[in-house]
Coordinates of C-alpha atoms in Angstrom, one line a residue:
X1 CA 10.5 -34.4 -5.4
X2 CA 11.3 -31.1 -3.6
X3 CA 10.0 -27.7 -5.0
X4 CA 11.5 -24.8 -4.7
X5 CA 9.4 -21.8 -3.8
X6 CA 10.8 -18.4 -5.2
X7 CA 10.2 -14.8 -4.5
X8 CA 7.6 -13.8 -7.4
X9 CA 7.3 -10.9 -9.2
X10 CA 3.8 -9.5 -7.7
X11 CA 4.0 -5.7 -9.0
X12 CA 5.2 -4.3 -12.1
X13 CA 7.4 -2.0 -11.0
X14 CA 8.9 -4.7 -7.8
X15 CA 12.9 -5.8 -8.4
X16 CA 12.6 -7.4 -4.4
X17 CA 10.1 -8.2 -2.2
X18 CA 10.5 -8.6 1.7
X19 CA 8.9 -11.5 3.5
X20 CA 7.1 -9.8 6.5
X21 CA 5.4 -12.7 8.0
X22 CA 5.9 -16.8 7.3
X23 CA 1.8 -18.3 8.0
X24 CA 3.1 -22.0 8.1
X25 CA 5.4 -23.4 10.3
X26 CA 9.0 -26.2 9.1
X27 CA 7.3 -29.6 9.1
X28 CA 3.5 -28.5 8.3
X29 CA 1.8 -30.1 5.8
X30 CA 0.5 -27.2 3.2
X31 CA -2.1 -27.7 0.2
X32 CA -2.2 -25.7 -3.2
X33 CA -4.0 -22.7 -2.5
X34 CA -2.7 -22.5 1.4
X35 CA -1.0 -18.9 1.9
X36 CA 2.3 -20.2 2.9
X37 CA 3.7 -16.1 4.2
X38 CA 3.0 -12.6 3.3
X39 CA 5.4 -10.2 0.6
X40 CA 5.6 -6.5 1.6
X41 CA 6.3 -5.7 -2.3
X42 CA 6.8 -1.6 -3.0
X43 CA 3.1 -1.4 -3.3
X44 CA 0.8 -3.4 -1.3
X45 CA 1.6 -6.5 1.3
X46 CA 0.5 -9.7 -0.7
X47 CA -0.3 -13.2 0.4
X48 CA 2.0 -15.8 -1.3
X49 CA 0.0 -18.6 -2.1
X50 CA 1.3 -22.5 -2.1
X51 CA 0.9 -24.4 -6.1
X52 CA 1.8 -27.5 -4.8
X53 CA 0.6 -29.9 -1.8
X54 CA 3.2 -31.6 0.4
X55 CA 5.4 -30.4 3.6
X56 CA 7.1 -27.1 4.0
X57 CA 10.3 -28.6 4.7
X58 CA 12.7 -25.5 4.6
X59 CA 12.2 -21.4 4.9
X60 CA 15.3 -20.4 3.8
X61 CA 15.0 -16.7 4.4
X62 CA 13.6 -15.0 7.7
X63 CA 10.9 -12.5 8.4
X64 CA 12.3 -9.0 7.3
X65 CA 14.6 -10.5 5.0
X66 CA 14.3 -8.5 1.3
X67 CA 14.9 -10.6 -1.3
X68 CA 15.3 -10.3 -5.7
X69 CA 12.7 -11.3 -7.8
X70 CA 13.7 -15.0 -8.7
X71 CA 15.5 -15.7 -5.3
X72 CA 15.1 -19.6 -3.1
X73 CA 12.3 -18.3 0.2
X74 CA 11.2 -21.7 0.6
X75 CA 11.3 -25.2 -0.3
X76 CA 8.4 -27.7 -0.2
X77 CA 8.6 -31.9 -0.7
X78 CA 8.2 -35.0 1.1
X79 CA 8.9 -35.4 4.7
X80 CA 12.3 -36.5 5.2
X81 CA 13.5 -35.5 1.9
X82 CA 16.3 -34.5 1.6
X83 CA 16.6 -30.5 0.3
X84 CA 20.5 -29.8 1.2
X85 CA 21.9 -29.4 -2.5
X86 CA 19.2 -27.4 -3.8
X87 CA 19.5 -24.7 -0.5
X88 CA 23.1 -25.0 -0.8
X89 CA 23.3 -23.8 -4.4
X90 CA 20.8 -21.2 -3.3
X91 CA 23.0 -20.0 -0.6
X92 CA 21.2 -21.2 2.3
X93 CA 22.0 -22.6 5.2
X94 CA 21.2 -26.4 4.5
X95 CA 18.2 -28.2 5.5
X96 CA 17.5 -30.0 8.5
X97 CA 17.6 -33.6 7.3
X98 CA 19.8 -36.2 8.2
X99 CA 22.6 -37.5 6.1
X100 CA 22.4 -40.1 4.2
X101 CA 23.3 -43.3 5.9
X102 CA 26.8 -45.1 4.8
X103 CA 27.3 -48.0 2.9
X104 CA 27.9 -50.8 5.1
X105 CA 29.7 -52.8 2.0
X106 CA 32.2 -49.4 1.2
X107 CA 36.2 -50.5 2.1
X108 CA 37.4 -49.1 5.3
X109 CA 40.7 -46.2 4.6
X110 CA 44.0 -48.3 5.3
X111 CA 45.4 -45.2 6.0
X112 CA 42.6 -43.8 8.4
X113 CA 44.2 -42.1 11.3
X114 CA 43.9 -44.8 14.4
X115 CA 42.7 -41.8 16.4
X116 CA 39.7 -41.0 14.7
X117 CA 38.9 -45.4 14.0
X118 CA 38.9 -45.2 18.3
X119 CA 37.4 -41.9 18.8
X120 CA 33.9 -41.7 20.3
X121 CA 31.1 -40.7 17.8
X122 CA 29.8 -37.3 18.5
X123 CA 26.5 -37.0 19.8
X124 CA 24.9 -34.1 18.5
X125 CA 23.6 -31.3 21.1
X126 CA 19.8 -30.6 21.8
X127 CA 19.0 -27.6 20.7
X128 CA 19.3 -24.4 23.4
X129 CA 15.4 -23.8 24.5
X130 CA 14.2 -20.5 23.4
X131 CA 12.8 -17.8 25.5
X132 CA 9.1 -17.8 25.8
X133 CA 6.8 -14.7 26.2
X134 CA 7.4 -14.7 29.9
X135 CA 11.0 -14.7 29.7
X136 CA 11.3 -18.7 30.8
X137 CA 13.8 -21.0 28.8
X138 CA 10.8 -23.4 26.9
X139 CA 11.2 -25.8 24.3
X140 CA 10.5 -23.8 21.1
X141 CA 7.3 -23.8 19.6
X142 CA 5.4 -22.1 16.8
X143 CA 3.9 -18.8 17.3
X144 CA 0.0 -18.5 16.6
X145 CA -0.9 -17.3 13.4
X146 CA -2.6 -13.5 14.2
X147 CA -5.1 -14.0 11.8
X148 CA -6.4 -17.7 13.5
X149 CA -9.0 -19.5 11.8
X150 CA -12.8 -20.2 12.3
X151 CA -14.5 -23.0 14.0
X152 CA -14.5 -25.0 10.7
X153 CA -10.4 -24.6 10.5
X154 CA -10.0 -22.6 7.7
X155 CA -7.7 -19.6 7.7
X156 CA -9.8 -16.2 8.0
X157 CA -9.2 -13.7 5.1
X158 CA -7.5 -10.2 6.9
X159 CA -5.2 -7.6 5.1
X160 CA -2.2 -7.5 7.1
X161 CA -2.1 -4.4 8.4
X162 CA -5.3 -5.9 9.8
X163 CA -3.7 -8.7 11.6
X164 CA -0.8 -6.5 12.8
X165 CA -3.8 -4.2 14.9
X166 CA -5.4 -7.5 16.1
X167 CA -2.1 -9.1 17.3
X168 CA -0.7 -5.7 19.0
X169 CA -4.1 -5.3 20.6
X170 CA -4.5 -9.4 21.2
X171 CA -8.2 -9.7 19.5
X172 CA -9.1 -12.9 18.4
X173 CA -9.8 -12.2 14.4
X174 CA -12.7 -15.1 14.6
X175 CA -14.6 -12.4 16.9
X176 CA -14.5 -9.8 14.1
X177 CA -17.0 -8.9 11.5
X178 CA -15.1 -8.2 8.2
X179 CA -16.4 -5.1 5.6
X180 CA -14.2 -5.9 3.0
X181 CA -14.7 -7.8 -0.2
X182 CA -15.9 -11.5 0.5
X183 CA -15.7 -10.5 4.2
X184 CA -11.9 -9.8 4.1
X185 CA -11.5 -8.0 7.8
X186 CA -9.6 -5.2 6.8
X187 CA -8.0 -2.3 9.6
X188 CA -11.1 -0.1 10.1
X189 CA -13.0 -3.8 11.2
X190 CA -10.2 -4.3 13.9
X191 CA -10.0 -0.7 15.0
X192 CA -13.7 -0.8 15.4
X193 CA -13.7 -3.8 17.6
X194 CA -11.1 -2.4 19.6
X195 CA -12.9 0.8 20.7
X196 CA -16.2 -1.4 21.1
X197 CA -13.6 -3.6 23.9
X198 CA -12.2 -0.2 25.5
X199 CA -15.7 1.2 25.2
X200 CA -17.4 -1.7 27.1
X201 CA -18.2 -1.3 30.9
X202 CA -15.6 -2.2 33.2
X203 CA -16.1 -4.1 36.6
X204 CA -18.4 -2.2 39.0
X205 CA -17.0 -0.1 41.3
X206 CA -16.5 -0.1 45.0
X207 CA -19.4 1.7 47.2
X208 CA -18.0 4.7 48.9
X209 CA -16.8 4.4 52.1
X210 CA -20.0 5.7 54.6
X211 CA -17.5 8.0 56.8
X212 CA -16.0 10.8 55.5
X213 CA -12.4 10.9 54.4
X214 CA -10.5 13.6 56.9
X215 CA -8.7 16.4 54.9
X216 CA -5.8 15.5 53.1
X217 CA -3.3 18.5 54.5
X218 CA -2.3 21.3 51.8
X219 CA 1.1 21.9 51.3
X220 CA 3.0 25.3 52.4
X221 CA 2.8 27.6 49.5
X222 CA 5.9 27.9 48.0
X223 CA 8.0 30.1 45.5
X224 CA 8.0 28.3 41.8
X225 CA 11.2 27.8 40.3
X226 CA 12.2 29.3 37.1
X227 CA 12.5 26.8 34.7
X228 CA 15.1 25.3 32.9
X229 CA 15.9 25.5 30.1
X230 CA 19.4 23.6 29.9
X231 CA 19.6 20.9 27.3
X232 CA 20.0 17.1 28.3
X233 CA 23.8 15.8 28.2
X234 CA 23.3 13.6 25.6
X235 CA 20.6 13.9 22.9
X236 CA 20.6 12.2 19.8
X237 CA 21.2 14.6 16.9
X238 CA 18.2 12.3 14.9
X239 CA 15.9 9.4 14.3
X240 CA 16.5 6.8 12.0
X241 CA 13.9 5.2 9.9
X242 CA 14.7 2.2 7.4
X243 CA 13.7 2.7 3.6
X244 CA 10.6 0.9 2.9
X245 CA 10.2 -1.1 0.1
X246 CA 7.4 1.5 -1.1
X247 CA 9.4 4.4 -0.2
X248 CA 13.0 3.1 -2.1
X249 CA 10.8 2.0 -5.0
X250 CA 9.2 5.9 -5.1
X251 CA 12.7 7.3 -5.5
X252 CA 14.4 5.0 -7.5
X253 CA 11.1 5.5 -10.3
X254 CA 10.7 9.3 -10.1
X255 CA 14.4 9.9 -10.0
X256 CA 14.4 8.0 -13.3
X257 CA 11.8 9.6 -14.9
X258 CA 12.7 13.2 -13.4
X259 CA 16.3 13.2 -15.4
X260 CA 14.9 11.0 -18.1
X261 CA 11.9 12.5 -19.2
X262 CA 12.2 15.8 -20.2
X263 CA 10.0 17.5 -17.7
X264 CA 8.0 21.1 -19.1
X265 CA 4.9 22.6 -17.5
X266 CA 1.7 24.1 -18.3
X267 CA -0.5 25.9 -15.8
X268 CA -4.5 27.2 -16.6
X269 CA -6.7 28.9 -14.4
X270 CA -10.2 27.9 -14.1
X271 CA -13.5 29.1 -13.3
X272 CA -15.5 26.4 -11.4
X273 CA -18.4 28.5 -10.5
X274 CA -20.7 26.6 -12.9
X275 CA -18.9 23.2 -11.6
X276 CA -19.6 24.1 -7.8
X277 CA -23.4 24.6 -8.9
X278 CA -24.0 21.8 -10.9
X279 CA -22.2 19.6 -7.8
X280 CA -24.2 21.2 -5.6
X281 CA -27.6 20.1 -7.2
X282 CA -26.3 16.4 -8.1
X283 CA -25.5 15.8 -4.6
X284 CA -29.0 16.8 -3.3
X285 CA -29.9 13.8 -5.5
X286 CA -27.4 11.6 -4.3
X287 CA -28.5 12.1 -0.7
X288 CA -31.7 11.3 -2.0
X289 CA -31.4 8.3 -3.5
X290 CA -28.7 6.8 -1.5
X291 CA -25.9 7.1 -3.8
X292 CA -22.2 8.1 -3.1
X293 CA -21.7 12.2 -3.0
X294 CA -19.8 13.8 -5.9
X295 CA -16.2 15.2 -5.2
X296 CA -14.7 18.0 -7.3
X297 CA -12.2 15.7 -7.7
X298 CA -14.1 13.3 -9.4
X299 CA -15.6 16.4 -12.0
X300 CA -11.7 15.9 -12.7
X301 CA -11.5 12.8 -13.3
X302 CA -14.2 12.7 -15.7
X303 CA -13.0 15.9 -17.6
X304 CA -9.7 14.4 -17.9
X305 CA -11.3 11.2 -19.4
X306 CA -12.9 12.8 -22.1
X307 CA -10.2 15.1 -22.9
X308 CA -7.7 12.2 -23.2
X309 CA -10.1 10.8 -26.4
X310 CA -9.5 14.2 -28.3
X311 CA -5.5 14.0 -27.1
X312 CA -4.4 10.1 -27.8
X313 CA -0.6 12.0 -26.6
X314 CA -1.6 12.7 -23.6
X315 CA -2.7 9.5 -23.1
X316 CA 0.5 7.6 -24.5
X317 CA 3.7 6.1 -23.1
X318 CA 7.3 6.7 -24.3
X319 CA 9.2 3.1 -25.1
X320 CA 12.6 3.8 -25.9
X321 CA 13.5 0.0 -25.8
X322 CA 10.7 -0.6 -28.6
X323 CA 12.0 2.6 -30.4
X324 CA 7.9 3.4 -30.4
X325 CA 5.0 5.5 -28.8
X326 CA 2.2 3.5 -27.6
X327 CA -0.8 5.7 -28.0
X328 CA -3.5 3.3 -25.9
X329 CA -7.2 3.2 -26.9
X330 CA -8.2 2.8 -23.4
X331 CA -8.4 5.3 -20.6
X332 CA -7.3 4.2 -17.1
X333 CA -6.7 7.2 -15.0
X334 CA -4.5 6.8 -11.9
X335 CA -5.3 9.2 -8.8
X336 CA -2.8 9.5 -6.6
X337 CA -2.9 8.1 -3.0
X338 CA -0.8 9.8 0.3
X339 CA -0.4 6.5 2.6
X340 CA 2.0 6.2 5.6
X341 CA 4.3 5.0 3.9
X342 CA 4.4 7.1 1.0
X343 CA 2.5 7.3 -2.5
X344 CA 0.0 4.8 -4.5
X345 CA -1.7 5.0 -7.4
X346 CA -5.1 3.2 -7.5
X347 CA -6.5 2.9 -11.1
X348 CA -9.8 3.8 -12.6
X349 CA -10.5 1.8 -15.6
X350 CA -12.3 3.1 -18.4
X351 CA -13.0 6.2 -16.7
X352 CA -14.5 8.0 -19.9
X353 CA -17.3 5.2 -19.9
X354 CA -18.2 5.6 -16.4
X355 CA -20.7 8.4 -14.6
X356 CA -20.0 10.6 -12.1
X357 CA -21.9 8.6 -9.4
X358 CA -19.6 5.4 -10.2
X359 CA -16.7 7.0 -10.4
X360 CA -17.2 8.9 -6.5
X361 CA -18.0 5.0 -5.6
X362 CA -15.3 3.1 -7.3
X363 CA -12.6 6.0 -6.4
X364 CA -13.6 5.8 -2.5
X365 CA -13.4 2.5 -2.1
X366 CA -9.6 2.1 -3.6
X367 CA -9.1 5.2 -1.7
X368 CA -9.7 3.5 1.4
X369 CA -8.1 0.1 0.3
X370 CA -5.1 1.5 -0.8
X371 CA -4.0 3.2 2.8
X372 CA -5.3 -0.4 4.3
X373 CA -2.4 -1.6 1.9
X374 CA -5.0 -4.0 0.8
X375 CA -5.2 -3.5 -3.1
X376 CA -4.4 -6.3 -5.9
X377 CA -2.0 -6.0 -8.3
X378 CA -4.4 -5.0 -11.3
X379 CA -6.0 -2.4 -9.0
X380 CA -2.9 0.0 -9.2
X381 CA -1.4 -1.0 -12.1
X382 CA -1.7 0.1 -15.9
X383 CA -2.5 3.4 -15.5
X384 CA -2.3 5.4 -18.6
X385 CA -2.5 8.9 -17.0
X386 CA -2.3 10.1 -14.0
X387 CA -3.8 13.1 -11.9
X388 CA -2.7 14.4 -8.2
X389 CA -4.6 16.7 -6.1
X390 CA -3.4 18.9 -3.0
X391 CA -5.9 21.3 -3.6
X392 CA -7.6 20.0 0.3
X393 CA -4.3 21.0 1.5
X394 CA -4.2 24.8 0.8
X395 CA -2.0 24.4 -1.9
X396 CA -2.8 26.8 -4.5
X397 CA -0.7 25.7 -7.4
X398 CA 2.1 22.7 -7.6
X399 CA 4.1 20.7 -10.2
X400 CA 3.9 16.5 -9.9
X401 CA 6.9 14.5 -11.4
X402 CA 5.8 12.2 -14.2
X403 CA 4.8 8.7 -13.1
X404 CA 6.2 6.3 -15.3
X405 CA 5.7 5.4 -18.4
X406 CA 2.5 8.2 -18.5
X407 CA 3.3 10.9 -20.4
X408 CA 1.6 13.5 -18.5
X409 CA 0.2 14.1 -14.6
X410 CA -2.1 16.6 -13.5
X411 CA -1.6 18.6 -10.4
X412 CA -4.5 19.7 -9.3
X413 CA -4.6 23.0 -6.3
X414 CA -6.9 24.4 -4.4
X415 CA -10.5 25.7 -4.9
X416 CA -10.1 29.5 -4.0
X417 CA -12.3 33.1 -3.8
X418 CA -10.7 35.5 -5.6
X419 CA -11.8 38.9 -7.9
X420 CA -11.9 38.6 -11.1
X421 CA -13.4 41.0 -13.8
X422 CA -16.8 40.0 -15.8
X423 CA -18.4 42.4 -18.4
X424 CA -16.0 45.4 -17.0
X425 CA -17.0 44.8 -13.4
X426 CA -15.1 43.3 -10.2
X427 CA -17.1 40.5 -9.2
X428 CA -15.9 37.4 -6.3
X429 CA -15.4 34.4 -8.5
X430 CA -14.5 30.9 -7.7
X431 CA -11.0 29.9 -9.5
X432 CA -8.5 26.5 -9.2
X433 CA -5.4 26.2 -11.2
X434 CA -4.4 23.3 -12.5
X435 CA -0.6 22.4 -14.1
X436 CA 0.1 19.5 -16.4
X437 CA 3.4 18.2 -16.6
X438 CA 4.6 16.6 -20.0
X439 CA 6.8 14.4 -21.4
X440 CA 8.5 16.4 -24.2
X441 CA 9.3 13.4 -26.1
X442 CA 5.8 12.8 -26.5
X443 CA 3.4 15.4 -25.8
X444 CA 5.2 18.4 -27.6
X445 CA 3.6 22.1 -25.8
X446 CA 1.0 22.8 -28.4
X447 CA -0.5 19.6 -27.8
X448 CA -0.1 19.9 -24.0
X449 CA -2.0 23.5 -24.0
X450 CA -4.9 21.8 -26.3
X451 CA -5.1 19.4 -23.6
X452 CA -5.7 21.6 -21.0
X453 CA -8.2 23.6 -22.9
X454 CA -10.1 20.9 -23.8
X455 CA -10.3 20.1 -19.8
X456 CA -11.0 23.7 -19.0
X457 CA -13.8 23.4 -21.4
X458 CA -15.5 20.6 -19.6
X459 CA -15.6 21.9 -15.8
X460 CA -16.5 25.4 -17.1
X461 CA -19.3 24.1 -19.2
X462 CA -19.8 21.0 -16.6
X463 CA -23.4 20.1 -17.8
X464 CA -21.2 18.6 -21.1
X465 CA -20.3 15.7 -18.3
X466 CA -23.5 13.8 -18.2
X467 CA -24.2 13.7 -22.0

């Protein structure tokens, strides 16, 4: 019995998914747990896994194709079966089975036109050989998969941005040590082995020829000409780019909640003095003992997590289809992400429960997995606030657009020197502003500015972290 194989929903914000890369081949035999292609979804790129065992008898969309959430991608059975009906009433193109035979008892048409009864039966035409690397006609065969598999056959575990690097740079993935969970070879691996390669000695060089070379003759000095600065005939006025998945999914959202939530703003300046001290002294320990160094960042984190206790608003979600305000008892703090391809929120779970040691660890490490596009689902999803910092980039104060369905984000700027007046005097001080954005319809501006004191509180007073 044929089953059909349709485009899942692998995100919670995905509405289509685009199938960047089939793994197995029409007419391979696949097992439940084989991963059958890779989805670029508006987060991550995900493996899309087989439940079933039998023969991948039809892919009825191509690589690059974008597809809805429910959508025919593929069709698995017996070999032979035949699939046509159920890729027709998907839209397809029919599968490549045969037809099935007449019956050789059926009554012959009275009326059948004598041209056709003496015609010759049609012979069907070979397929047209495809190109092959070189640029010969051969017959057409399966590309490799990039990501190969190890001497025992099974299929080595690689993000695919990973196995994009290896096949542009034609490494052999089984040569590659992986760093990523259960040795998952992730882009850093590949990059690394590539440099190693370029790094390595090349053949050795000729010895120098034993009689001198005669003088190669100078040319005539000459007058340089002024250069030109006329403009090409034909220039093109601009580059196109196509909308990512990632990139349509980031407007489409924060359009929404832009001119659906009603956006106000409260901004707080804070003196971080203390904060930069007390950092100071933790990471001597750190380096010490081995542990992961303490951002500022991640003093915000854990001032935001406590704060959000005191604030349940803040840490709430507006459901106007439920008509109600879901006020969670759990804090999960999204931080945002700058990828290539645009934004990503990687979640910290139950950030008010964890130190400042594991949150620096747990933070780097979907730091670095988010821009490998190698994060699972549950890894940037559920986050019940939210915080974004451009604070490295100079930018002294900003306002971030509510990422739904939070109720508030926090911008976060840049550490800077500046006077400030203590007991009557002008002394240098250290002071960042930070600017919450809120959800009217939930967090009303007394509770927002109670908030941000409560925060303010913390990374003056930063000692109040580690009780």
């Amino acid at each position: 019995m044929a089953i059909p194989i349709e485009m899942p929903k692998l995100s919670d914000t995905m509405e289509e998914g685009v199938l960047s890369a089939w793994l197995v081949d029409e007419g391979e035999e696949v097992s439940a747990g084989d991963v059958l292609a890779q989805v670029e979804t508006d987060k991550a790129t995900m493996d899309l896994e087989a439940f079933d065992e039998g023969v991948l008898l039809k892919q009825v969309i191509g690589e690059g194709d974008a597809v809805p959430i429910g959508e025919l991608i593929a069709v698995i059975g017996e070999a032979g079966e035949d699939i046509s009906d159920l890729v027709d009433d998907a839209g397809g193109d029919g599968a490549a089975t045969a037809e099935p035979e007449a019956d050789p008892d059926a009554e012959a048409d009275p009326d059948a036109d004598a041209e056709d009864a003496s015609a010759e039966p049609e012979v069907e035409p070979e397929p047209a050989p495809e190109p092959s690397g070189d640029g010969q006609l051969s017959e057409r065969t399966p590309e490799p998969v990039p990501a190969g598999t190890d001497a025992e056959g099974r299929r080595i575990k690689a993000s695919p941005l990973a196995r994009r690097i290896a096949q542009e740079h034609d490494v052999e993935l089984a040569q590659v040590d992986g760093s990523g969970p259960e040795g998952r070879i992730v882009r850093r691996d590949v990059e690394t082995h590539v440099e190693k390669q370029e790094a390595a000695p090349e053949s050795t060089p000729e010895p120098e020829p034993t009689t001198e070379p005669e003088p190669a003759p100078q040319p005539e000095p000459s007058v340089p000409e002024a250069p030109s600065y006329a403009m090409p005939d034909e220039e093109a006025a601009y580059e196109s780019e196509g909308i990512t998945q990632m990139r349509e999914t980031i407007a489409r959202r924060l359009a929404e909640s832009k001119y659906s939530a009603p956006h106000y703003y409260l901004t707080v300046d804070i003196d971080v003095e203390r904060a930069i001290e007390v950092r100071e002294d933790l990471n001597e320990l750190a380096e010490e003992q081995g542990r992961a160094k303490i951002s500022f960042n991640d003093f915000i984190t854990k001032a935001c997590a406590l704060s959000l206790h005191d604030h349940p608003y803040v840490n709430a979600a507006y459901r106007p289809d439920e008509g109600e305000i879901h006020k969670h008892n759990r804090v999960h703090i999204g931080i945002a992400v700058a990828i290539d391809e645009g934004l990503i929120t990687p979640v910290i779970r139950d950030a008010d429960r964890k130190g400042l040691s594991e949150l620096a660890r747990e933070t780097r490490a979907l730091a670095e997995r988010a821009r490998d596009r190698d994060l699972e689902p549950e890894e940037f999803e559920g986050a019940t606030f939210t915080t974004s910092n451009l604070g490295m980039f100079g930018i002294e104060e900003f306002t971030a657009i509510i990422n739904p369905p939070n109720s508030a984000i926090l911008a976060i700027g840049e550490i800077r020197d500046t006077p400030v007046v203590e007991d009557g005097e002008v002394v240098p001080g250290k002071r960042m502003k930070v600017t919450l954005s809120c959800d009217h319809r939930v967090v009303d501006g007394a509770k927002g500015a109670h908030f941000l004191d409560t925060v303010k509180s913390y990374l003056e007073e930063p000692m109040n972290l580690l009780l």
